[in-house]
Amino acid sequence: MIIPTLREGDIAVRPIRLRDARALERELLDNRGWLRPWEATNPYGPMSFDVRGSIRALQANARQGFGLPFVVEVDGELAGQLNVSNIGYGSLSSATIGYWVSERFAGRGATPTAVALATDHCFFGVGLHRMEICIRPENAPSLRVVEKLGFRYEGLRRRYIHINGAWRDHFGFGLTVEEVPQGVLRRWLDGAVPAGTGAVPAADRAAAVTPGA
Ligand SMILES: CC(C)(COP(=O)(O)OP(=O)(O)OC[C@H]1O[C@@H](n2cnc3c(N)ncnc32)[C@H](O)[C@@H]1OP(=O)(O)O)[C@@H](O)C(=O)NCCC(=O)NCCS
């Protein structure tokens, strides 16, 4: 599957390349404390820190049509990653989005822009029907990202993903193409995101297990 470069203003998503390894490794190392609380971990053993190996694995997965591995760029500088993964076709036609940006790029709207660009490509380029984002209840900045774009709250998933060393509860958010005929990016830029779509009901916020609990 061809992975395009997509832009809006000074934000771009483009396919990850092996030659990103050095810059990516530097960002990952410089941002350990920033990323660790939200990073997927291996429930069955230690994590490897092999950036070239991870890029190769992402590319192999993409060649099979199961993922779209992007890097996020701000003003042409590598700012983070956005991965479309778990692409299912046919009657499901759905995929999952994960993302991070380095701390020095936070708060500039890079992630919502990148998510909007990637989602619109998945809907209108790849032909997928639904996109999903799962977020830890404690991750307020990430919850803002789905709220800004109007991903719809779908529910609490108990001990759903192994993050930072333990199975963590997640809030699931979804969006189907019928909800955004004009595209996610256009809807957001036009200020047309319906209020409250990404709001998590108080009962689910109270029910989610907090770290250390
Ligand atoms: C979550 C994350 C991807 C958001 O990316 P971003 O590009 O900063 O997104 P935005 O610019 O839209 O900012 C989102 C919210 O982050 C918060 N924020 C802004 N600047 C921040 C900073 N310097 N530090 C911490 N949070 C900040 C604000 O609440 C902001 O919401 P607002 O615009 O309504 O004020 C980013 O914080 C990150 O990479 N965090 C670490 C990894 C992670 O959590 N990944 C997601 C796992 S689901």
PDB file of N, CA and C in Angstrom, residues 94-95 129-134 146 151-157 160 170-176 179 196-201 204:
ATOM      1  N   SER A  94     -11.813  -1.245   9.425  1.00  0.00           N
ATOM      2  CA  SER A  94     -11.535  -0.391  10.577  1.00  0.00           C
ATOM      3  C   SER A  94     -10.047  -0.428  10.896  1.00  0.00           C
ATOM      4  N   ALA A  95      -9.562   0.578  11.627  1.00  0.00           N
ATOM      5  CA  ALA A  95      -8.156   0.608  12.022  1.00  0.00           C
ATOM      6  C   ALA A  95      -8.008   1.427  13.290  1.00  0.00           C
ATOM      7  N   HIS A 129     -13.819   2.371   6.914  1.00  0.00           N
ATOM      8  CA  HIS A 129     -15.119   2.869   7.365  1.00  0.00           C
ATOM      9  C   HIS A 129     -15.091   3.460   8.768  1.00  0.00           C
ATOM     10  N   ARG A 130     -14.140   2.955   9.582  1.00  0.00           N
ATOM     11  CA  ARG A 130     -14.130   3.391  10.992  1.00  0.00           C
ATOM     12  C   ARG A 130     -12.701   3.482  11.502  1.00  0.00           C
ATOM     13  N   MET A 131     -12.443   4.511  12.319  1.00  0.00           N
ATOM     14  CA  MET A 131     -11.128   4.659  12.954  1.00  0.00           C
ATOM     15  C   MET A 131     -11.325   4.719  14.460  1.00  0.00           C
ATOM     16  N   GLU A 132     -10.335   4.184  15.157  1.00  0.00           N
ATOM     17  CA  GLU A 132     -10.453   4.057  16.612  1.00  0.00           C
ATOM     18  C   GLU A 132      -9.203   4.583  17.306  1.00  0.00           C
ATOM     19  N   ILE A 133      -9.388   5.215  18.455  1.00  0.00           N
ATOM     20  CA  ILE A 133      -8.266   5.678  19.277  1.00  0.00           C
ATOM     21  C   ILE A 133      -8.571   5.289  20.721  1.00  0.00           C
ATOM     22  N   CYS A 134      -7.601   4.667  21.392  1.00  0.00           N
ATOM     23  CA  CYS A 134      -7.802   4.260  22.779  1.00  0.00           C
ATOM     24  C   CYS A 134      -6.813   5.001  23.670  1.00  0.00           C
ATOM     25  N   VAL A 146      -8.786  13.863  20.971  1.00  0.00           N
ATOM     26  CA  VAL A 146     -10.005  13.262  20.407  1.00  0.00           C
ATOM     27  C   VAL A 146     -11.211  14.185  20.588  1.00  0.00           C
ATOM     28  N   PHE A 151     -13.940  12.702  17.899  1.00  0.00           N
ATOM     29  CA  PHE A 151     -14.088  11.244  17.956  1.00  0.00           C
ATOM     30  C   PHE A 151     -15.119  10.951  19.052  1.00  0.00           C
ATOM     31  N   ARG A 152     -15.964   9.982  18.796  1.00  0.00           N
ATOM     32  CA  ARG A 152     -17.106   9.682  19.669  1.00  0.00           C
ATOM     33  C   ARG A 152     -16.701   8.716  20.774  1.00  0.00           C
ATOM     34  N   TYR A 153     -17.051   9.036  22.017  1.00  0.00           N
ATOM     35  CA  TYR A 153     -16.727   8.137  23.129  1.00  0.00           C
ATOM     36  C   TYR A 153     -17.503   6.834  22.977  1.00  0.00           C
ATOM     37  N   GLU A 154     -16.796   5.709  23.068  1.00  0.00           N
ATOM     38  CA  GLU A 154     -17.463   4.408  22.877  1.00  0.00           C
ATOM     39  C   GLU A 154     -17.489   3.543  24.123  1.00  0.00           C
ATOM     40  N   GLY A 155     -16.615   3.855  25.099  1.00  0.00           N
ATOM     41  CA  GLY A 155     -16.721   3.056  26.323  1.00  0.00           C
ATOM     42  C   GLY A 155     -15.403   2.758  26.994  1.00  0.00           C
ATOM     43  N   LEU A 156     -15.551   2.237  28.206  1.00  0.00           N
ATOM     44  CA  LEU A 156     -14.402   1.898  29.054  1.00  0.00           C
ATOM     45  C   LEU A 156     -13.971   0.465  28.748  1.00  0.00           C
ATOM     46  N   ARG A 157     -12.702   0.308  28.435  1.00  0.00           N
ATOM     47  CA  ARG A 157     -12.159  -1.031  28.184  1.00  0.00           C
ATOM     48  C   ARG A 157     -11.229  -1.398  29.332  1.00  0.00           C
ATOM     49  N   TYR A 160      -7.021  -2.996  29.173  1.00  0.00           N
ATOM     50  CA  TYR A 160      -7.092  -3.253  27.724  1.00  0.00           C
ATOM     51  C   TYR A 160      -5.735  -3.379  27.052  1.00  0.00           C
ATOM     52  N   HIS A 170      -8.594   1.637  29.489  1.00  0.00           N
ATOM     53  CA  HIS A 170      -8.577   2.650  28.421  1.00  0.00           C
ATOM     54  C   HIS A 170      -9.991   3.115  28.122  1.00  0.00           C
ATOM     55  N   PHE A 171     -10.078   4.355  27.668  1.00  0.00           N
ATOM     56  CA  PHE A 171     -11.314   4.853  27.073  1.00  0.00           C
ATOM     57  C   PHE A 171     -11.195   4.676  25.564  1.00  0.00           C
ATOM     58  N   GLY A 172     -12.224   4.086  24.956  1.00  0.00           N
ATOM     59  CA  GLY A 172     -12.220   3.889  23.502  1.00  0.00           C
ATOM     60  C   GLY A 172     -13.032   4.981  22.814  1.00  0.00           C
ATOM     61  N   PHE A 173     -12.488   5.481  21.704  1.00  0.00           N
ATOM     62  CA  PHE A 173     -13.181   6.494  20.888  1.00  0.00           C
ATOM     63  C   PHE A 173     -13.204   6.014  19.446  1.00  0.00           C
ATOM     64  N   GLY A 174     -14.297   6.264  18.747  1.00  0.00           N
ATOM     65  CA  GLY A 174     -14.398   5.834  17.353  1.00  0.00           C
ATOM     66  C   GLY A 174     -14.997   6.934  16.497  1.00  0.00           C
ATOM     67  N   LEU A 175     -14.804   6.768  15.196  1.00  0.00           N
ATOM     68  CA  LEU A 175     -15.403   7.703  14.238  1.00  0.00           C
ATOM     69  C   LEU A 175     -15.656   6.915  12.958  1.00  0.00           C
ATOM     70  N   THR A 176     -16.850   7.064  12.396  1.00  0.00           N
ATOM     71  CA  THR A 176     -17.122   6.414  11.115  1.00  0.00           C
ATOM     72  C   THR A 176     -17.209   7.489  10.031  1.00  0.00           C
ATOM     73  N   GLU A 179     -20.006  10.043   9.690  1.00  0.00           N
ATOM     74  CA  GLU A 179     -20.078  11.168  10.623  1.00  0.00           C
ATOM     75  C   GLU A 179     -19.340  12.398  10.102  1.00  0.00           C
ATOM     76  N   GLY A 196     -19.338  17.980  22.808  1.00  0.00           N
ATOM     77  CA  GLY A 196     -19.670  16.873  23.712  1.00  0.00           C
ATOM     78  C   GLY A 196     -19.452  15.479  23.148  1.00  0.00           C
ATOM     79  N   THR A 197     -19.082  15.377  21.858  1.00  0.00           N
ATOM     80  CA  THR A 197     -18.943  14.044  21.243  1.00  0.00           C
ATOM     81  C   THR A 197     -17.915  13.192  21.983  1.00  0.00           C
ATOM     82  N   GLY A 198     -16.800  13.829  22.349  1.00  0.00           N
ATOM     83  CA  GLY A 198     -15.713  13.069  22.972  1.00  0.00           C
ATOM     84  C   GLY A 198     -15.781  13.074  24.488  1.00  0.00           C
ATOM     85  N   ALA A 199     -16.889  13.569  25.028  1.00  0.00           N
ATOM     86  CA  ALA A 199     -16.981  13.651  26.490  1.00  0.00           C
ATOM     87  C   ALA A 199     -17.161  12.261  27.099  1.00  0.00           C
ATOM     88  N   VAL A 200     -16.443  12.022  28.192  1.00  0.00           N
ATOM     89  CA  VAL A 200     -16.539  10.730  28.881  1.00  0.00           C
ATOM     90  C   VAL A 200     -17.523  10.894  30.036  1.00  0.00           C
ATOM     91  N   PRO A 201     -18.547  10.032  30.107  1.00  0.00           N
ATOM     92  CA  PRO A 201     -19.520  10.152  31.199  1.00  0.00           C
ATOM     93  C   PRO A 201     -18.843  10.025  32.562  1.00  0.00           C
ATOM     94  N   ASP A 204     -18.085   6.554  33.970  1.00  0.00           N
ATOM     95  CA  ASP A 204     -16.931   5.818  33.426  1.00  0.00           C
ATOM     96  C   ASP A 204     -15.632   6.409  33.950  1.00  0.00           C
TER      97      ASP A 204
END
